[in-house]
Coordinates of C-alpha atoms in Angstrom, one line a residue:
X212 CA 43.3 -7.1 33.4
X213 CA 41.5 -9.6 31.2
X214 CA 39.4 -6.8 29.7
X215 CA 42.5 -4.7 28.8
X216 CA 44.2 -7.7 27.2
X217 CA 41.1 -8.4 25.1
X218 CA 40.9 -4.8 24.0
X219 CA 44.6 -4.6 23.2
X220 CA 44.4 -7.7 21.0
X221 CA 41.3 -6.4 19.3
X222 CA 42.3 -2.8 18.7
X223 CA 45.8 -3.4 17.4
X224 CA 44.3 -5.0 14.3
X225 CA 41.1 -2.9 13.9
X226 CA 42.3 0.3 12.1
X227 CA 43.9 1.2 8.9
X228 CA 45.3 4.5 10.4
X229 CA 47.3 5.2 13.5
X230 CA 45.2 5.7 16.6
X231 CA 45.9 6.3 20.3
X232 CA 43.9 4.4 22.9
X233 CA 43.4 5.7 26.4
X234 CA 42.2 3.0 28.8
X235 CA 39.9 3.5 31.8
X236 CA 42.8 3.2 34.2
X237 CA 44.7 6.1 32.5
X238 CA 47.2 3.9 30.6
X239 CA 47.5 4.3 26.9
X240 CA 48.7 2.6 23.8
X241 CA 49.3 3.5 20.2
X242 CA 48.6 1.4 17.1
X243 CA 49.8 2.1 13.6
X244 CA 52.8 4.1 12.4
X245 CA 53.0 7.9 12.6
X246 CA 51.2 10.6 14.4
X247 CA 47.8 9.4 15.7
X248 CA 44.9 10.7 13.6
X249 CA 42.4 10.0 16.4
X250 CA 42.3 9.3 20.1
X251 CA 39.8 6.7 21.5
X252 CA 39.3 7.2 25.2
X253 CA 37.6 4.6 27.4
X254 CA 36.2 6.4 30.4
X255 CA 34.7 3.2 31.7
X256 CA 35.1 -0.5 30.9
X257 CA 32.8 -1.9 28.3
X258 CA 32.1 -5.5 29.3
X259 CA 33.9 -8.0 27.0
X260 CA 30.7 -10.2 27.0
X261 CA 28.7 -7.3 25.6
X262 CA 31.2 -6.6 22.8
X263 CA 31.5 -10.3 21.8
X264 CA 27.7 -10.6 21.7
X265 CA 27.0 -7.6 19.6
X266 CA 29.8 -5.1 19.0
X267 CA 27.9 -2.3 17.4
X268 CA 25.3 -2.2 20.2
X269 CA 27.8 -2.4 23.0
X270 CA 30.2 0.2 21.6
X271 CA 27.4 2.4 20.3
X272 CA 25.7 2.5 23.7
X273 CA 29.0 3.2 25.3
X274 CA 29.5 6.2 23.1
X275 CA 25.9 7.4 23.8
X276 CA 26.5 7.1 27.5
X277 CA 29.9 8.9 27.3
X278 CA 31.8 5.8 28.4
X279 CA 33.8 6.2 25.1
X280 CA 35.0 9.5 23.5
X281 CA 36.6 9.9 20.1
X282 CA 38.6 13.0 19.3
X283 CA 41.0 14.1 16.7
X284 CA 42.3 17.1 14.7
X285 CA 39.9 16.5 11.8
X286 CA 36.3 17.9 11.5
X287 CA 34.8 14.4 11.7
X288 CA 36.9 12.2 14.0
X289 CA 34.1 9.6 14.5
X290 CA 33.7 9.2 10.7
X291 CA 37.5 8.9 10.3
X292 CA 37.7 6.2 13.0
X293 CA 34.8 4.2 11.7
X294 CA 35.9 4.5 8.0
X295 CA 39.3 3.2 9.1
X296 CA 37.7 0.3 10.9
X297 CA 35.7 -0.7 7.9
X298 CA 38.7 -0.5 5.7
X299 CA 40.7 -2.8 8.0
X300 CA 39.9 -6.5 7.8
X301 CA 38.3 -7.7 11.0
X302 CA 36.8 -4.3 11.9
X303 CA 35.3 -4.3 15.4
X304 CA 32.2 -2.5 14.0
X305 CA 31.3 -5.1 11.4
X306 CA 28.2 -7.1 12.2
X307 CA 28.2 -9.6 9.4
X308 CA 28.8 -12.5 11.7
X309 CA 26.4 -11.2 14.4
X310 CA 23.0 -11.7 12.7
X311 CA 22.2 -14.6 14.9
X312 CA 22.1 -12.3 17.9
X313 CA 19.4 -10.0 16.4
X314 CA 15.8 -10.5 17.2
X315 CA 13.5 -11.7 14.4
X316 CA 12.2 -8.7 12.5
X317 CA 8.4 -8.0 12.3
X318 CA 7.0 -6.1 9.4
X319 CA 3.2 -6.4 9.6
X320 CA 1.4 -3.1 9.0
X321 CA 1.1 -2.2 12.6
X322 CA 4.8 -2.8 13.3
X323 CA 5.8 -0.9 10.1
X324 CA 3.7 2.1 11.3
X325 CA 5.3 1.9 14.8
X326 CA 8.8 1.7 13.2
X327 CA 8.2 4.7 11.0
X328 CA 6.7 6.7 13.8
X329 CA 9.8 6.1 16.0
X330 CA 12.1 7.7 13.5
X331 CA 10.2 10.1 11.2
X332 CA 7.9 11.5 13.8
X333 CA 10.7 12.8 16.1
X334 CA 9.4 16.2 15.0
X335 CA 9.5 18.3 11.8
X336 CA 11.2 21.1 13.8
X337 CA 14.1 18.7 14.6
X338 CA 14.6 17.8 11.0
X339 CA 14.4 21.4 9.9
X340 CA 17.5 22.1 11.9
X341 CA 19.8 20.0 9.8
X342 CA 18.1 19.0 6.5
X343 CA 18.0 21.4 3.6
X344 CA 15.2 23.8 2.7
X345 CA 13.3 21.1 0.8
X346 CA 13.3 18.8 3.9
X347 CA 14.6 15.9 1.8
X348 CA 15.9 13.1 3.9
X349 CA 17.7 11.0 1.3
X350 CA 20.8 11.0 -0.9
X351 CA 21.4 14.3 -2.7
X352 CA 22.8 14.5 -6.3
X353 CA 25.8 16.8 -6.7
X354 CA 26.3 18.0 -10.3
X355 CA 29.4 19.6 -11.9
X356 CA 27.6 22.9 -11.5
X357 CA 27.2 22.2 -7.8
X358 CA 29.9 19.8 -6.8
X359 CA 30.0 20.0 -3.0
X360 CA 28.2 22.5 -0.9
X361 CA 24.7 23.7 -1.8
X362 CA 22.5 20.9 -0.4
X363 CA 19.2 22.4 -1.4
X364 CA 20.4 22.7 -5.0
X365 CA 21.6 19.1 -4.8
X366 CA 18.3 17.8 -3.5
X367 CA 16.4 19.6 -6.2
X368 CA 18.8 18.1 -8.8
X369 CA 18.2 14.7 -7.3
X370 CA 14.4 15.1 -7.8
X371 CA 14.9 16.1 -11.4
X372 CA 17.5 13.3 -12.0
X373 CA 14.9 10.7 -10.8
X374 CA 12.0 12.1 -12.8
X375 CA 14.0 12.6 -16.0
X376 CA 15.0 8.9 -15.9
X377 CA 11.3 8.1 -16.1
X378 CA 11.0 10.2 -19.3
X379 CA 7.5 11.3 -18.0
X380 CA 4.8 12.4 -20.4
X381 CA 2.5 15.3 -19.2
X382 CA -0.9 14.4 -17.8
X383 CA 0.0 10.9 -16.7
X384 CA -0.1 9.5 -13.1
X385 CA 2.8 8.9 -10.7
X386 CA 2.8 7.1 -7.4
X387 CA 5.6 8.0 -4.9
X388 CA 5.9 5.2 -2.3
X389 CA 7.3 6.6 0.9
X390 CA 7.0 10.3 -0.2
X391 CA 8.7 11.9 2.8
X392 CA 8.0 15.6 3.1
X393 CA 6.9 15.7 -0.5
X394 CA 9.6 17.4 -2.6
X395 CA 9.8 14.8 -5.3
X396 CA 6.1 14.5 -5.7
X397 CA 5.6 18.2 -5.7
X398 CA 8.3 18.7 -8.3
X399 CA 6.6 16.1 -10.5
X400 CA 3.3 17.9 -10.3
X401 CA 4.6 21.4 -10.7
X402 CA 7.4 20.9 -13.3
X403 CA 6.4 17.7 -15.2
X404 CA 2.6 18.2 -15.3
X405 CA 2.0 14.8 -13.7
X406 CA -1.0 13.8 -11.5
X407 CA 0.7 12.6 -8.3
X408 CA -0.2 10.4 -5.3
X409 CA 2.2 10.2 -2.4
X410 CA 1.9 7.7 0.5
X411 CA 3.5 7.8 3.9
X412 CA 3.0 6.2 7.3
X413 CA 4.4 9.3 9.1
X414 CA 1.7 11.6 10.6
X415 CA 4.1 14.5 10.7
X416 CA 5.1 14.1 7.1
X417 CA 1.5 13.6 6.0
X418 CA 0.3 16.8 7.6
X419 CA 3.2 18.9 6.2
X420 CA 2.8 17.5 2.7
X421 CA -0.9 18.4 2.8
X422 CA 0.0 22.0 3.7
X423 CA 2.6 22.1 0.9
X424 CA 0.2 20.9 -1.7
X425 CA -2.4 23.5 -0.7
X426 CA 0.2 26.3 -0.5
X427 CA 1.5 25.4 -4.0
X428 CA -2.0 25.4 -5.5
X429 CA -1.7 21.8 -6.5
X430 CA -4.8 20.3 -4.8
X431 CA -6.3 19.3 -8.1
X432 CA -3.2 17.3 -9.3
X433 CA -1.4 16.1 -6.1
X434 CA -2.6 14.1 -3.1
X435 CA -1.0 12.5 -0.1
X436 CA -2.3 9.5 1.8
X437 CA -1.5 8.4 5.3
X438 CA -1.6 4.8 4.2
X439 CA 0.5 1.6 4.0
X440 CA 1.7 1.1 0.4
X441 CA 0.4 -2.5 0.6
X442 CA -3.2 -1.3 0.9
X443 CA -3.6 0.6 -2.5
X444 CA -5.9 -2.0 -3.9
X445 CA -6.1 -2.4 -7.7
X446 CA -5.1 1.1 -8.6
X447 CA -2.3 1.5 -11.2
X448 CA 0.0 4.3 -12.2
X449 CA 2.1 5.1 -15.3
X450 CA 5.1 5.8 -13.1
X451 CA 6.3 4.8 -9.7
X452 CA 9.1 6.4 -7.6
X453 CA 10.3 5.1 -4.2
X454 CA 13.3 6.7 -2.5
X455 CA 14.9 5.3 0.6
X456 CA 12.0 2.9 1.2
X457 CA 13.0 -0.7 0.6
X458 CA 15.6 -0.5 3.4
X459 CA 12.6 -0.3 5.8
X460 CA 10.4 -3.2 4.6
X461 CA 12.6 -6.0 6.1
X462 CA 14.3 -8.9 4.5
X463 CA 11.2 -11.0 4.6
X464 CA 9.1 -8.4 2.8
X465 CA 11.5 -7.4 0.0
X466 CA 9.9 -9.8 -2.5
X467 CA 6.4 -8.5 -1.7
X468 CA 7.6 -4.9 -2.0
X469 CA 8.8 -5.4 -5.6
X470 CA 5.7 -7.5 -6.4
X471 CA 3.6 -4.5 -5.2
X472 CA 5.6 -2.2 -7.4
X473 CA 4.8 -4.4 -10.4
X474 CA 1.2 -4.7 -9.3
X475 CA 0.7 -0.9 -9.2
X476 CA 2.5 -0.3 -12.5
X477 CA 0.6 -0.2 -15.7
X478 CA 1.7 -2.6 -18.5
X479 CA 3.9 0.0 -20.2
X480 CA 4.9 1.7 -16.9
X481 CA 8.3 2.7 -15.6
X482 CA 9.6 2.8 -12.0
X483 CA 12.6 4.4 -10.4
X484 CA 13.6 2.7 -7.1
X485 CA 16.3 4.3 -5.1
X486 CA 17.8 2.7 -2.0
X487 CA 20.7 1.7 0.1
X488 CA 22.3 -1.6 -1.0
X489 CA 25.4 -3.6 0.0
X490 CA 27.4 -4.9 -2.9
X491 CA 28.9 -7.6 -0.6
X492 CA 25.5 -9.0 0.4
X493 CA 22.7 -8.0 2.8
X494 CA 23.3 -7.1 6.4
X495 CA 21.8 -5.9 9.6
X496 CA 23.4 -3.6 12.1
X497 CA 22.4 -4.2 15.7
X498 CA 22.8 -0.6 17.0
X499 CA 21.1 1.0 14.0
X500 CA 18.2 -1.5 14.3
X501 CA 17.8 -0.8 18.0
X502 CA 18.2 3.0 18.1
X503 CA 17.7 4.5 14.7
X504 CA 15.8 2.4 12.2
X505 CA 13.8 -0.4 13.9
X506 CA 13.2 -3.2 11.5
X507 CA 15.8 -1.9 9.0
X508 CA 17.7 -4.3 6.7
X509 CA 20.2 -3.4 4.0
X510 CA 19.8 -5.8 1.1
X511 CA 22.5 -7.1 -1.1
X512 CA 22.8 -6.2 -4.8
X513 CA 22.1 -9.7 -6.1
X514 CA 19.3 -10.1 -3.6
X515 CA 17.5 -7.0 -5.0
X516 CA 18.0 -8.2 -8.6
X517 CA 16.6 -11.6 -7.7
X518 CA 13.4 -9.9 -6.3
X519 CA 13.1 -7.7 -9.4
X520 CA 13.3 -10.7 -11.6
X521 CA 10.8 -12.7 -9.5
X522 CA 8.3 -9.7 -9.8
X523 CA 8.6 -10.0 -13.6
X524 CA 10.1 -6.5 -13.9
X525 CA 13.1 -5.7 -16.1
X526 CA 16.1 -3.5 -15.4
X527 CA 16.6 -0.6 -17.8
X528 CA 19.4 1.2 -15.9
X529 CA 21.4 1.0 -12.7
X530 CA 23.4 3.8 -11.2
X531 CA 25.5 3.9 -8.1
X532 CA 25.5 7.1 -6.0
X533 CA 27.8 6.1 -3.1
X534 CA 29.9 9.3 -3.0
X535 CA 26.8 11.5 -3.3
X536 CA 25.4 10.0 -0.1
X537 CA 28.7 10.3 1.7
X538 CA 28.8 14.0 0.9
X539 CA 25.1 14.4 1.9
X540 CA 25.7 12.9 5.3
X541 CA 28.8 15.0 5.9
X542 CA 26.7 18.2 5.3
X543 CA 23.9 16.9 7.5
X544 CA 26.3 16.2 10.3
X545 CA 27.9 19.7 9.9
X546 CA 24.4 21.2 10.1
X547 CA 23.5 19.0 13.0
X548 CA 26.5 20.0 15.0
X549 CA 25.9 23.7 14.2
X550 CA 22.7 23.3 16.2
X551 CA 24.1 20.9 18.7
X552 CA 23.6 23.1 21.8
X553 CA 19.9 23.6 20.9
X554 CA 19.4 19.9 20.2
X555 CA 21.0 18.9 23.5
X556 CA 18.7 21.4 25.3
X557 CA 15.6 19.9 23.8
X558 CA 16.5 16.3 23.3
X559 CA 19.2 15.6 25.8
X560 CA 22.9 14.7 25.6
X561 CA 22.4 10.9 25.0
X562 CA 20.0 11.5 22.1
X563 CA 22.4 14.1 20.6
X564 CA 25.4 11.8 20.8
X565 CA 23.3 9.0 19.3
X566 CA 22.3 11.0 16.2
X567 CA 25.8 12.4 15.7
X568 CA 27.2 8.9 15.8
X569 CA 24.5 7.7 13.4
X570 CA 25.2 10.4 10.8
X571 CA 29.0 10.0 11.0
X572 CA 28.9 6.2 11.0
X573 CA 26.7 6.2 7.9
X574 CA 29.0 8.6 6.2
X575 CA 31.9 6.3 7.1
X576 CA 30.0 3.3 5.7
X577 CA 29.6 5.0 2.4
X578 CA 33.1 6.4 2.3
X579 CA 34.6 2.9 2.9
X580 CA 32.3 1.2 0.4
X581 CA 30.7 -0.9 3.1
X582 CA 27.3 0.2 1.7
X583 CA 26.2 1.9 -1.5
X584 CA 23.1 3.7 -2.8
X585 CA 21.6 2.5 -6.1
X586 CA 19.0 3.8 -8.5
X587 CA 17.2 1.0 -10.4
X588 CA 15.2 2.0 -13.4
X589 CA 12.6 -0.7 -14.0
X590 CA 10.0 -1.4 -16.7
X591 CA 7.0 -3.8 -16.6
X592 CA 7.5 -4.6 -20.2
X593 CA 10.8 -5.4 -22.0
X594 CA 13.7 -3.2 -20.7
X595 CA 13.7 0.3 -22.1
X596 CA 10.2 0.2 -23.4
X597 CA 9.0 3.7 -24.1
X598 CA 12.4 5.2 -23.3
X599 CA 14.9 6.9 -25.6
X600 CA 17.6 4.7 -27.1
X601 CA 20.5 6.3 -25.2
X602 CA 21.0 7.7 -21.6
X603 CA 21.4 11.2 -22.9
X604 CA 17.8 12.1 -22.1
X605 CA 18.5 11.6 -18.4
X606 CA 20.9 14.5 -18.4
X607 CA 18.7 17.2 -19.9
X608 CA 19.0 20.5 -18.0
X609 CA 15.8 22.0 -16.6

C-alpha cells in the first residue's frame, strides 16, 4: 500500500502528457487530460528505497528485467514518455540531485581502456546492424538536400562539415583523437589531401580502421594507433579533430584533455572538438554510467569554456546540433528494432531492452533539450587565425 501511495504521488506530477499507469495488482490510474499517449505497466513492484536512492538505475533495471513495460500508439513510446518526463519539472528520471550516490569515477589509462572495451568492443557485427554504411557512431548532419532520412549521406556530410570548418590546407597533418571506425580520418586523407593519424583504445575499431586504410590505398598518408591520446609525446599536428570523446574522459580529466589538445596543436593550428554538453550544467546519469558508458560525464557549457580558456585556446566558432543528434538516434533505434529478433537471439532479451532504452532515452534527452551536442572551433593563436573572415567557407559544397 505504501509503495502504491508513493508511486501515485510521484507519477501524477512527472509527465507533461496524459499517461495511464497500470500497477502490479492490476489497478490503474490516469494522469493528465485527454486520451493517454502511453501506458506504463508495472508488472512487479520496484522498491521505493531503490527509486529514492537512484531513480535512473532502479527504473532502468526494472525495464531491462521486464518489471516495467511502456507501450503506446506512437513509433517510439519510450522516447515519448522520457521526453515528457524531462519536460515536466520534477521528472522522475532526472539525476541532478543524485550525484552523491554515484561512485567516484576513475580515469587512469587502464580504467579508460577497460571502459572503452566494455562499450565499443561489443562487436563490429553488432554495430553494423544499426549504424550506417560508414560505421559512424556520433551525431550526423542533416542538410537541406538530405533533411531526414539518408543516414549515410548525413554522416558523410558531418565529416565534411567538420573538416571544412578547419579550412585545411593540402599536405598538412591532422590528428583525430578517438577516431572510431575511421570515416572522418579517411575522408580527410582521401578528399582533403591531409596526412592523418587516428588514435583509439578499441581493439575492434583499430583492426577495422587498419583494414580500411589498406583497402583505400592510403597506407602512405593515414595511420591508426591503438594508443591512449595522453601518450602521444611531443608530436604536434596542424589540425586536431575529436568527435564524441570528451564525454568519456571524466569530470576530473576534462582540463587535462583540453591541455593535451593545446599541447598537440602547432602554434598556428586549429581544432574542431565535437561533443555532448549540457547547457544547464554538467551531470552524471547513474544508469548510463553503470550499463552503457562506464566513467561517462556530460560537462556543462560554461565548464567546457573554462577548460578551453585555461588551456590557452581561443574559440573561433560554436555550433549547436541538438536536433541533428535527436534525428540520428531515432534512425539508429529504428534500425536497431528492425534487427531486434536477431539481436535478442545473439545477445539476449535483457541486453536488447537495455540498448533500446539507451537509444530512446538519449533521443528523448536531446528532444527535450536536457542535453545538447556542440562543435567548438578552437585556435591556439588569436581566434580565427588562418581562417576566412566569414563563416561562408564552412558551407562550401564538395
